[in-house]
Amino acid sequence: MKVLFVCLGNICRSPIAQGIFEDIVKNNPTARSIIDFVDSAGTANYHIGKLPDERMRKTAIEHGFNIDHLRGRQVSVKDFEDFDYIFAMDKRNHDNLLKVCPESQRNKVSLFLSHNTSTKLTEVPDPFHGDEQDFIDVLNLIKEGSNSILKKILKDADTVAA
Ligand code: 4NP
């Protein structure tokens, strides 16, 4: 399975989601046997080739994740073919993905927090114009959402195998 996280700029939310999810998969043998690729992208083209935002990188390091090797890229139509799961951080990006997504691949696209049972939030807020605490909150929210997403993928795989 290939998993893609999508936000607007691919420098704050989706790179930390990639870093956290890669870490979760690495440490879970069942997940490792099912998920072979994790990536992130932005719907906008503002930050192609750029490092993740330095505030996100700093927050990541402080929480045991390193995302310094990641670089921004923009979503392409080919991603809908290449990936099995595409998780959008907010409704705006979810809607923009669906605008360009081929009909046959639409079931791959969902809101990142729509698989989460323990938060009332439906979107991961954009921290770009926020403060340090906003970046910490985003990281924690994404950590929680990532665990729910892993459960969903493992459950789907079980259902397919059964
Ligand atoms: P992200 O945050 O979508 O979580 O990467 C943003 C990064 C940059 C901008 C907006 C959101 N920007 O407008 O440049």
PDB file of C-alpha atoms in Angstrom, residues 18-138:
ATOM      1  CA  GLN A  18       4.687  11.798   6.504  1.00  0.00           C
ATOM      2  CA  GLY A  19       7.425  11.796   9.174  1.00  0.00           C
ATOM      3  CA  ILE A  20       5.105  10.600  11.938  1.00  0.00           C
ATOM      4  CA  PHE A  21       3.397   7.973   9.802  1.00  0.00           C
ATOM      5  CA  GLU A  22       6.719   6.607   8.504  1.00  0.00           C
ATOM      6  CA  ASP A  23       7.835   6.269  12.116  1.00  0.00           C
ATOM      7  CA  ILE A  24       4.637   4.468  13.151  1.00  0.00           C
ATOM      8  CA  VAL A  25       4.901   2.063  10.197  1.00  0.00           C
ATOM      9  CA  LYS A  26       8.592   1.401  10.871  1.00  0.00           C
ATOM     10  CA  ASN A  27       7.793   0.340  14.417  1.00  0.00           C
ATOM     11  CA  ASN A  28       4.805  -1.885  13.594  1.00  0.00           C
ATOM     12  CA  PRO A  29       5.696  -5.175  11.831  1.00  0.00           C
ATOM     13  CA  THR A  30       2.148  -5.738  10.521  1.00  0.00           C
ATOM     14  CA  ALA A  31       2.006  -2.211   9.126  1.00  0.00           C
ATOM     15  CA  ARG A  32       5.474  -2.644   7.640  1.00  0.00           C
ATOM     16  CA  SER A  33       4.339  -5.724   5.734  1.00  0.00           C
ATOM     17  CA  ILE A  34       1.396  -3.843   4.194  1.00  0.00           C
ATOM     18  CA  ILE A  35       2.592  -0.253   3.722  1.00  0.00           C
ATOM     19  CA  ASP A  36       5.652   0.109   1.515  1.00  0.00           C
ATOM     20  CA  PHE A  37       5.618   3.817   0.687  1.00  0.00           C
ATOM     21  CA  VAL A  38       4.602   7.010   2.474  1.00  0.00           C
ATOM     22  CA  ASP A  39       4.804  10.443   0.864  1.00  0.00           C
ATOM     23  CA  SER A  40       3.404  13.969   1.098  1.00  0.00           C
ATOM     24  CA  ALA A  41       2.525  16.743  -1.342  1.00  0.00           C
ATOM     25  CA  GLY A  42       0.835  20.129  -1.539  1.00  0.00           C
ATOM     26  CA  THR A  43      -2.051  21.251  -3.714  1.00  0.00           C
ATOM     27  CA  ALA A  44      -0.246  24.588  -4.241  1.00  0.00           C
ATOM     28  CA  ASN A  45       3.030  25.099  -6.061  1.00  0.00           C
ATOM     29  CA  TYR A  46       4.464  27.745  -3.672  1.00  0.00           C
ATOM     30  CA  HIS A  47       7.138  25.630  -2.022  1.00  0.00           C
ATOM     31  CA  ILE A  48       8.315  23.103  -4.606  1.00  0.00           C
ATOM     32  CA  GLY A  49      11.803  21.845  -3.710  1.00  0.00           C
ATOM     33  CA  LYS A  50      11.820  23.682  -0.359  1.00  0.00           C
ATOM     34  CA  LEU A  51      12.611  22.309   3.067  1.00  0.00           C
ATOM     35  CA  PRO A  52       9.691  21.985   5.473  1.00  0.00           C
ATOM     36  CA  ASP A  53       8.978  25.193   7.435  1.00  0.00           C
ATOM     37  CA  GLU A  54      11.691  25.689  10.078  1.00  0.00           C
ATOM     38  CA  ARG A  55       9.099  25.955  12.884  1.00  0.00           C
ATOM     39  CA  MET A  56       7.685  22.557  11.867  1.00  0.00           C
ATOM     40  CA  ARG A  57      11.175  21.050  11.656  1.00  0.00           C
ATOM     41  CA  LYS A  58      12.047  22.387  15.118  1.00  0.00           C
ATOM     42  CA  THR A  59       8.796  21.090  16.640  1.00  0.00           C
ATOM     43  CA  ALA A  60       9.385  17.737  14.934  1.00  0.00           C
ATOM     44  CA  ILE A  61      12.882  17.393  16.443  1.00  0.00           C
ATOM     45  CA  GLU A  62      11.563  18.346  19.890  1.00  0.00           C
ATOM     46  CA  HIS A  63       9.060  15.493  19.628  1.00  0.00           C
ATOM     47  CA  GLY A  64      11.481  12.881  18.327  1.00  0.00           C
ATOM     48  CA  PHE A  65      10.859  13.183  14.583  1.00  0.00           C
ATOM     49  CA  ASN A  66      13.224  14.398  11.902  1.00  0.00           C
ATOM     50  CA  ILE A  67      11.743  15.712   8.653  1.00  0.00           C
ATOM     51  CA  ASP A  68      14.814  17.619   7.440  1.00  0.00           C
ATOM     52  CA  HIS A  69      15.279  15.267   4.455  1.00  0.00           C
ATOM     53  CA  LEU A  70      11.862  16.129   2.968  1.00  0.00           C
ATOM     54  CA  ARG A  71      11.325  18.645   0.147  1.00  0.00           C
ATOM     55  CA  GLY A  72       8.124  20.249  -1.064  1.00  0.00           C
ATOM     56  CA  ARG A  73       6.321  18.932  -4.121  1.00  0.00           C
ATOM     57  CA  GLN A  74       2.970  19.525  -5.745  1.00  0.00           C
ATOM     58  CA  VAL A  75       0.283  16.866  -6.168  1.00  0.00           C
ATOM     59  CA  SER A  76       0.022  15.516  -9.716  1.00  0.00           C
ATOM     60  CA  VAL A  77      -2.770  13.583 -11.434  1.00  0.00           C
ATOM     61  CA  LYS A  78      -0.480  10.553 -11.496  1.00  0.00           C
ATOM     62  CA  ASP A  79      -0.619  10.462  -7.680  1.00  0.00           C
ATOM     63  CA  PHE A  80      -4.230   9.286  -7.850  1.00  0.00           C
ATOM     64  CA  GLU A  81      -3.052   6.269  -9.801  1.00  0.00           C
ATOM     65  CA  ASP A  82       0.111   5.646  -7.770  1.00  0.00           C
ATOM     66  CA  PHE A  83      -1.317   5.851  -4.243  1.00  0.00           C
ATOM     67  CA  ASP A  84      -3.880   3.666  -2.493  1.00  0.00           C
ATOM     68  CA  TYR A  85      -4.770   6.189   0.217  1.00  0.00           C
ATOM     69  CA  ILE A  86      -4.729   9.983  -0.062  1.00  0.00           C
ATOM     70  CA  PHE A  87      -5.455  11.942   3.114  1.00  0.00           C
ATOM     71  CA  ALA A  88      -6.191  15.675   2.899  1.00  0.00           C
ATOM     72  CA  MET A  89      -5.541  17.883   5.912  1.00  0.00           C
ATOM     73  CA  ASP A  90      -8.558  20.145   5.434  1.00  0.00           C
ATOM     74  CA  LYS A  91     -11.725  20.541   3.389  1.00  0.00           C
ATOM     75  CA  ARG A  92     -10.253  23.095   1.026  1.00  0.00           C
ATOM     76  CA  ASN A  93      -7.482  20.733  -0.014  1.00  0.00           C
ATOM     77  CA  HIS A  94      -9.851  17.751  -0.033  1.00  0.00           C
ATOM     78  CA  ASP A  95     -12.188  19.626  -2.405  1.00  0.00           C
ATOM     79  CA  ASN A  96      -9.320  20.751  -4.612  1.00  0.00           C
ATOM     80  CA  LEU A  97      -8.039  17.175  -4.861  1.00  0.00           C
ATOM     81  CA  LEU A  98     -11.466  15.939  -5.900  1.00  0.00           C
ATOM     82  CA  LYS A  99     -11.670  18.614  -8.607  1.00  0.00           C
ATOM     83  CA  VAL A 100      -8.756  16.979 -10.446  1.00  0.00           C
ATOM     84  CA  CYS A 101      -9.202  13.372  -9.319  1.00  0.00           C
ATOM     85  CA  PRO A 102     -10.369  10.871 -11.974  1.00  0.00           C
ATOM     86  CA  GLU A 103     -13.808   9.447 -11.138  1.00  0.00           C
ATOM     87  CA  SER A 104     -12.424   5.913 -10.702  1.00  0.00           C
ATOM     88  CA  GLN A 105      -9.940   7.029  -7.997  1.00  0.00           C
ATOM     89  CA  ARG A 106     -12.187   9.233  -5.860  1.00  0.00           C
ATOM     90  CA  ASN A 107     -12.648   6.571  -3.204  1.00  0.00           C
ATOM     91  CA  LYS A 108      -8.936   6.873  -2.359  1.00  0.00           C
ATOM     92  CA  VAL A 109      -9.334  10.470  -1.166  1.00  0.00           C
ATOM     93  CA  SER A 110     -10.559  11.319   2.344  1.00  0.00           C
ATOM     94  CA  LEU A 111     -10.152  13.906   5.067  1.00  0.00           C
ATOM     95  CA  PHE A 112      -7.267  13.080   7.402  1.00  0.00           C
ATOM     96  CA  LEU A 113      -9.403  13.458  10.534  1.00  0.00           C
ATOM     97  CA  SER A 114     -12.461  11.646   9.197  1.00  0.00           C
ATOM     98  CA  HIS A 115     -11.038   8.349  10.527  1.00  0.00           C
ATOM     99  CA  ASN A 116     -10.478   9.695  14.015  1.00  0.00           C
ATOM    100  CA  THR A 117     -12.870   8.927  16.818  1.00  0.00           C
ATOM    101  CA  SER A 118     -11.354  10.922  19.664  1.00  0.00           C
ATOM    102  CA  THR A 119     -11.362  14.517  18.375  1.00  0.00           C
ATOM    103  CA  LYS A 120     -14.277  16.723  17.473  1.00  0.00           C
ATOM    104  CA  LEU A 121     -12.136  18.550  14.920  1.00  0.00           C
ATOM    105  CA  THR A 122     -12.768  17.667  11.292  1.00  0.00           C
ATOM    106  CA  GLU A 123      -9.754  19.515   9.855  1.00  0.00           C
ATOM    107  CA  VAL A 124      -6.097  19.935  10.776  1.00  0.00           C
ATOM    108  CA  PRO A 125      -5.718  23.729  11.128  1.00  0.00           C
ATOM    109  CA  ASP A 126      -3.141  25.492   8.992  1.00  0.00           C
ATOM    110  CA  PRO A 127      -0.371  26.598  11.409  1.00  0.00           C
ATOM    111  CA  PHE A 128       1.498  28.747   8.855  1.00  0.00           C
ATOM    112  CA  HIS A 129       0.377  32.089  10.323  1.00  0.00           C
ATOM    113  CA  GLY A 130       0.248  30.738  13.869  1.00  0.00           C
ATOM    114  CA  ASP A 131       2.632  30.591  16.823  1.00  0.00           C
ATOM    115  CA  GLU A 132       4.815  27.898  18.368  1.00  0.00           C
ATOM    116  CA  GLN A 133       1.895  26.345  20.244  1.00  0.00           C
ATOM    117  CA  ASP A 134      -0.061  25.981  16.997  1.00  0.00           C
ATOM    118  CA  PHE A 135       2.753  23.872  15.564  1.00  0.00           C
ATOM    119  CA  ILE A 136       2.795  21.693  18.709  1.00  0.00           C
ATOM    120  CA  ASP A 137      -0.988  21.292  18.559  1.00  0.00           C
ATOM    121  CA  VAL A 138      -0.813  20.318  14.878  1.00  0.00           C
TER     122      VAL A 138
END
